[in-house]
CSV table of C-alpha atoms in Angstrom, one decimal:
chain,number,residue,atom,x,y,z
A,1,MET,CA,-5.4,-63.8,47.0
A,2,THR,CA,-9.1,-64.4,47.0
A,3,GLY,CA,-11.4,-61.7,46.0
A,4,VAL,CA,-13.7,-60.2,49.1
A,5,GLN,CA,-17.2,-61.7,49.1
A,6,THR,CA,-20.3,-61.0,51.7
A,7,CYS,CA,-23.3,-63.9,51.7
A,8,ALA,CA,-26.3,-61.5,52.6
A,9,LEU,CA,-29.2,-62.9,52.7
A,10,PRO,CA,-30.9,-64.2,50.5
A,11,ILE,CA,-28.0,-67.4,50.0
A,12,TYR,CA,-28.3,-67.7,45.8
A,13,LEU,CA,-27.0,-63.8,45.9
A,14,CYS,CA,-23.4,-65.9,47.2
A,15,LEU,CA,-21.6,-67.1,45.5
A,16,PRO,CA,-18.0,-67.9,45.7
A,17,ALA,CA,-14.9,-65.4,45.4
A,18,ILE,CA,-13.2,-65.7,42.0
A,19,ASP,CA,-9.6,-67.1,43.4
A,20,PHE,CA,-6.3,-64.9,41.8
A,21,GLU,CA,-4.0,-67.2,42.7
A,22,LEU,CA,-1.5,-67.5,40.3
A,23,SER,CA,1.4,-70.6,40.0
A,24,GLU,CA,4.8,-70.7,40.1
A,25,ASN,CA,4.4,-70.9,36.0
A,26,GLN,CA,1.9,-69.0,34.5
A,27,LEU,CA,2.5,-65.3,33.4
A,28,LEU,CA,5.8,-66.6,32.6
A,29,ASP,CA,6.0,-66.5,29.0
A,30,GLU,CA,3.5,-62.8,29.2
A,31,ILE,CA,5.7,-60.8,31.5
A,32,GLU,CA,9.5,-59.7,32.4
A,33,THR,CA,10.7,-61.7,34.8
A,34,SER,CA,10.9,-59.4,37.6
A,35,ASP,CA,7.8,-58.6,37.3
A,36,HIS,CA,6.6,-62.4,38.1
A,37,THR,CA,8.7,-62.5,41.1
A,38,LEU,CA,7.0,-59.1,42.4
A,39,LEU,CA,4.5,-60.8,41.8
A,40,LEU,CA,4.1,-63.6,44.1
A,41,LYS,CA,5.8,-61.4,46.4
A,42,PHE,CA,2.1,-59.5,46.7
A,43,PHE,CA,0.0,-62.5,47.0
A,44,ASP,CA,3.0,-63.3,49.7
A,45,GLU,CA,2.6,-60.5,52.2
A,46,ASN,CA,-1.3,-59.8,51.2
A,47,LYS,CA,-4.3,-61.0,53.0
A,48,PRO,CA,-8.1,-61.7,51.3
A,49,ASP,CA,-9.6,-59.3,53.2
A,50,LYS,CA,-6.8,-56.2,54.0
A,51,VAL,CA,-4.3,-55.0,51.4
A,52,ASN,CA,-1.7,-51.6,52.1
A,53,GLU,CA,-0.8,-49.5,49.5
A,54,LYS,CA,2.8,-49.7,49.1
A,55,SER,CA,1.2,-53.4,47.5
A,56,PHE,CA,-1.8,-51.5,45.8
A,57,SER,CA,0.1,-48.8,44.3
A,58,LEU,CA,2.1,-51.8,43.1
A,59,VAL,CA,-0.9,-53.8,41.3
A,60,LEU,CA,-2.0,-50.3,39.7
A,61,SER,CA,1.9,-50.0,38.2
A,62,LEU,CA,1.8,-53.7,37.0
A,63,LYS,CA,-1.6,-53.0,35.4
A,64,GLU,CA,-0.3,-50.0,33.3
A,65,LYS,CA,3.0,-52.3,32.3
A,66,TYR,CA,0.7,-54.9,30.9
A,67,SER,CA,-3.2,-53.3,30.3
A,68,HIS,CA,-3.1,-56.3,27.9
A,69,ILE,CA,-4.2,-59.2,30.1
A,70,PRO,CA,-6.6,-58.8,32.1
A,71,VAL,CA,-5.5,-60.8,35.7
A,72,PHE,CA,-4.0,-57.4,36.5
A,73,TRP,CA,-7.3,-55.4,35.8
A,74,HIS,CA,-9.1,-58.4,37.9
A,75,LEU,CA,-6.4,-58.5,40.8
A,76,ILE,CA,-7.6,-54.1,40.7
A,77,ASP,CA,-11.0,-55.0,40.9
A,78,GLY,CA,-10.9,-57.4,43.8
A,79,ILE,CA,-8.6,-54.4,45.2
A,80,TYR,CA,-11.4,-51.7,45.2
A,81,MET,CA,-13.9,-54.5,46.5
A,82,ILE,CA,-12.1,-55.3,49.4
A,83,LYS,CA,-11.7,-51.3,50.4
A,84,ASN,CA,-15.6,-50.8,49.2
A,85,MET,CA,-14.9,-48.6,46.5
A,86,LEU,CA,-18.3,-50.3,44.2
A,87,ASP,CA,-18.1,-47.6,41.5
A,88,LYS,CA,-14.6,-47.9,40.7
A,89,SER,CA,-15.4,-51.8,41.0
A,90,LEU,CA,-18.5,-51.1,38.0
A,91,GLU,CA,-16.1,-49.1,36.2
A,92,ILE,CA,-13.9,-52.1,35.8
A,93,LEU,CA,-16.3,-54.7,35.2
A,94,PHE,CA,-17.9,-52.7,32.5
A,95,TYR,CA,-14.9,-51.5,30.6
A,96,MET,CA,-13.3,-55.5,30.8
A,97,VAL,CA,-16.4,-56.3,29.7
A,98,GLU,CA,-15.3,-54.0,26.1
A,99,LYS,CA,-11.7,-55.2,26.0
A,100,PHE,CA,-11.4,-58.3,26.8
A,101,PRO,CA,-15.4,-60.2,25.9
A,102,ASP,CA,-13.2,-63.7,26.0
A,103,ASP,CA,-11.9,-63.4,29.2
A,104,LEU,CA,-13.5,-66.7,31.5
A,105,MET,CA,-13.2,-64.4,34.5
A,106,THR,CA,-14.6,-61.2,32.7
A,107,LYS,CA,-17.6,-62.9,31.5
A,108,ILE,CA,-18.4,-64.6,35.0
A,109,LYS,CA,-18.2,-61.9,37.0
A,110,TYR,CA,-20.7,-59.3,34.3
A,111,GLY,CA,-22.7,-62.6,34.5
A,112,GLU,CA,-22.4,-62.1,38.4
A,113,TYR,CA,-23.5,-58.6,38.4
A,114,LEU,CA,-26.7,-59.4,35.4
A,115,LEU,CA,-28.0,-62.3,37.9
A,116,ARG,CA,-27.9,-60.1,40.5
A,117,ARG,CA,-30.0,-57.6,38.7
A,118,GLY,CA,-32.6,-59.5,38.0
A,119,GLU,CA,-31.7,-59.2,34.4
A,120,TYR,CA,-31.7,-62.5,33.3
A,121,ASP,CA,-32.2,-62.9,28.9
A,122,LYS,CA,-29.5,-61.1,29.6
A,123,ILE,CA,-27.3,-63.5,30.7
A,124,ALA,CA,-28.5,-66.2,28.2
A,125,LYS,CA,-27.8,-63.8,25.7
A,126,PHE,CA,-24.4,-63.0,26.9
A,127,PHE,CA,-23.1,-66.5,27.3
A,128,ASP,CA,-24.6,-67.3,24.1
A,129,ASN,CA,-26.6,-70.2,26.0
A,130,LYS,CA,-23.1,-71.3,25.7
A,131,PHE,CA,-23.2,-73.0,29.4
A,132,THR,CA,-20.5,-75.1,29.2
A,133,LEU,CA,-16.7,-74.4,29.0
A,134,GLN,CA,-16.2,-76.2,26.0
A,135,ALA,CA,-18.7,-74.8,24.2
A,136,LEU,CA,-17.8,-71.0,25.0
A,137,TYR,CA,-13.4,-71.7,24.1
A,138,PRO,CA,-13.9,-74.8,21.7
A,139,GLU,CA,-10.2,-74.1,21.0
A,140,LYS,CA,-9.4,-75.4,24.3
A,141,GLU,CA,-8.3,-78.6,25.2
A,142,SER,CA,-8.5,-78.4,28.2
A,143,PHE,CA,-8.8,-76.1,31.7
A,144,TYR,CA,-8.1,-75.7,35.0
A,145,ILE,CA,-10.0,-77.5,38.0
A,146,GLY,CA,-10.3,-73.6,39.2
A,147,ASP,CA,-11.9,-72.3,36.4
A,148,PHE,CA,-14.8,-74.7,36.2
A,149,GLN,CA,-15.5,-75.0,39.5
A,150,ILE,CA,-16.3,-70.7,39.5
A,151,PHE,CA,-17.2,-71.1,35.9
A,152,SER,CA,-20.0,-74.2,37.5
A,153,SER,CA,-21.4,-72.0,41.1
A,154,PHE,CA,-21.7,-69.6,39.0
A,155,VAL,CA,-23.8,-72.1,36.3
A,156,ILE,CA,-25.7,-73.9,39.6
A,157,ALA,CA,-27.1,-70.1,41.0
A,158,TYR,CA,-27.9,-69.1,36.8
A,159,PHE,CA,-30.0,-72.1,36.4
A,160,ALA,CA,-31.3,-72.8,39.6
A,161,THR,CA,-32.7,-68.7,40.0
A,162,ILE,CA,-34.8,-68.9,36.9
A,163,GLY,CA,-36.5,-72.8,37.7
A,164,ARG,CA,-34.5,-74.7,35.9
A,165,PHE,CA,-33.7,-77.0,38.1
A,166,LYS,CA,-32.7,-79.9,36.6
A,167,GLU,CA,-30.3,-78.2,34.6
A,168,ALA,CA,-29.1,-76.9,37.9
A,169,ASP,CA,-28.5,-80.2,39.6
A,170,PHE,CA,-26.9,-81.5,36.3
A,171,TYR,CA,-24.2,-79.0,37.5
A,172,LEU,CA,-24.1,-79.7,40.8
A,173,ASN,CA,-23.2,-82.8,40.9
A,174,GLY,CA,-20.6,-82.1,37.7
A,175,LEU,CA,-19.2,-80.0,40.7
A,176,LYS,CA,-19.0,-82.8,43.3
A,177,GLN,CA,-17.1,-84.8,41.6
A,178,PHE,CA,-14.0,-81.7,41.0
A,179,SER,CA,-14.1,-80.0,44.4
A,180,ASP,CA,-12.8,-80.9,47.7
A,181,ASN,CA,-14.6,-77.6,49.2
A,182,LYS,CA,-17.7,-79.4,51.6
A,183,GLN,CA,-18.4,-76.2,52.3
A,184,GLU,CA,-18.7,-74.0,48.4
A,185,ILE,CA,-20.6,-77.4,47.9
A,186,SER,CA,-23.1,-77.3,51.0
A,187,ASN,CA,-23.7,-73.7,50.1
A,188,LEU,CA,-24.8,-73.9,46.8
A,189,GLU,CA,-27.2,-77.3,47.8
A,190,GLU,CA,-28.3,-74.9,50.6
A,191,MET,CA,-28.5,-72.3,47.7
A,192,VAL,CA,-30.3,-74.7,45.2
A,193,GLU,CA,-33.1,-76.5,47.7
A,194,ASP,CA,-33.6,-72.8,48.6
A,195,LEU,CA,-34.7,-71.8,45.6
A,196,LEU,CA,-36.3,-74.9,45.4
A,197,GLN,CA,-38.9,-74.1,47.7
A,198,ARG,CA,-39.5,-70.3,46.3
A,199,HIS,CA,-40.6,-71.6,42.8
A,200,GLN,CA,-43.0,-74.3,44.4
A,201,LYS,CA,-44.6,-72.3,46.9
A,202,LYS,CA,-45.2,-69.5,43.7
A,203,ALA,CA,-46.3,-72.7,41.9
A,204,LEU,CA,-48.9,-73.3,44.3
A,205,ILE,CA,-50.0,-69.6,44.9
């Protein structure tokens, strides 16, 4: 299941939706087998832009049962976004920043929130000026490719927005080597180019 993300102008506010699809083995060591089966069924039966009430109740119950696992909070947040319950979504986000400060998806979501608000200095502070997965999580030897793609997209948007285009291009070129999503790459290239032109125009004033 993929969280809904509308793309309204300007394009630099449009970042790739965070993907919460689970492989067969993810969470198997953390939740009961029967609950894992229910969760996979949830993904099979619901579309990214529509979740039925019965499924919503299921995820709510799993979130209460496994409140220590961030993915269930992300799922609830995604459903609130689908339902356009933005106040509820923000409540979840602020709670997760407090409860799961080291969770990557929480970091990215909060970073996007600050980016949309124009609070760029807070982004650098929040990430402790660490903008690679290796720097954020030195104890990890490897990362999911999906995590790399989502994180890179956010970092590209951040650097391009604050006018650091060399860094934005560096991450964009790195992302091109691992992503086969041509539309996502095209959107990011358009975003960077749009912001570059804006910065150049400001420099001429």
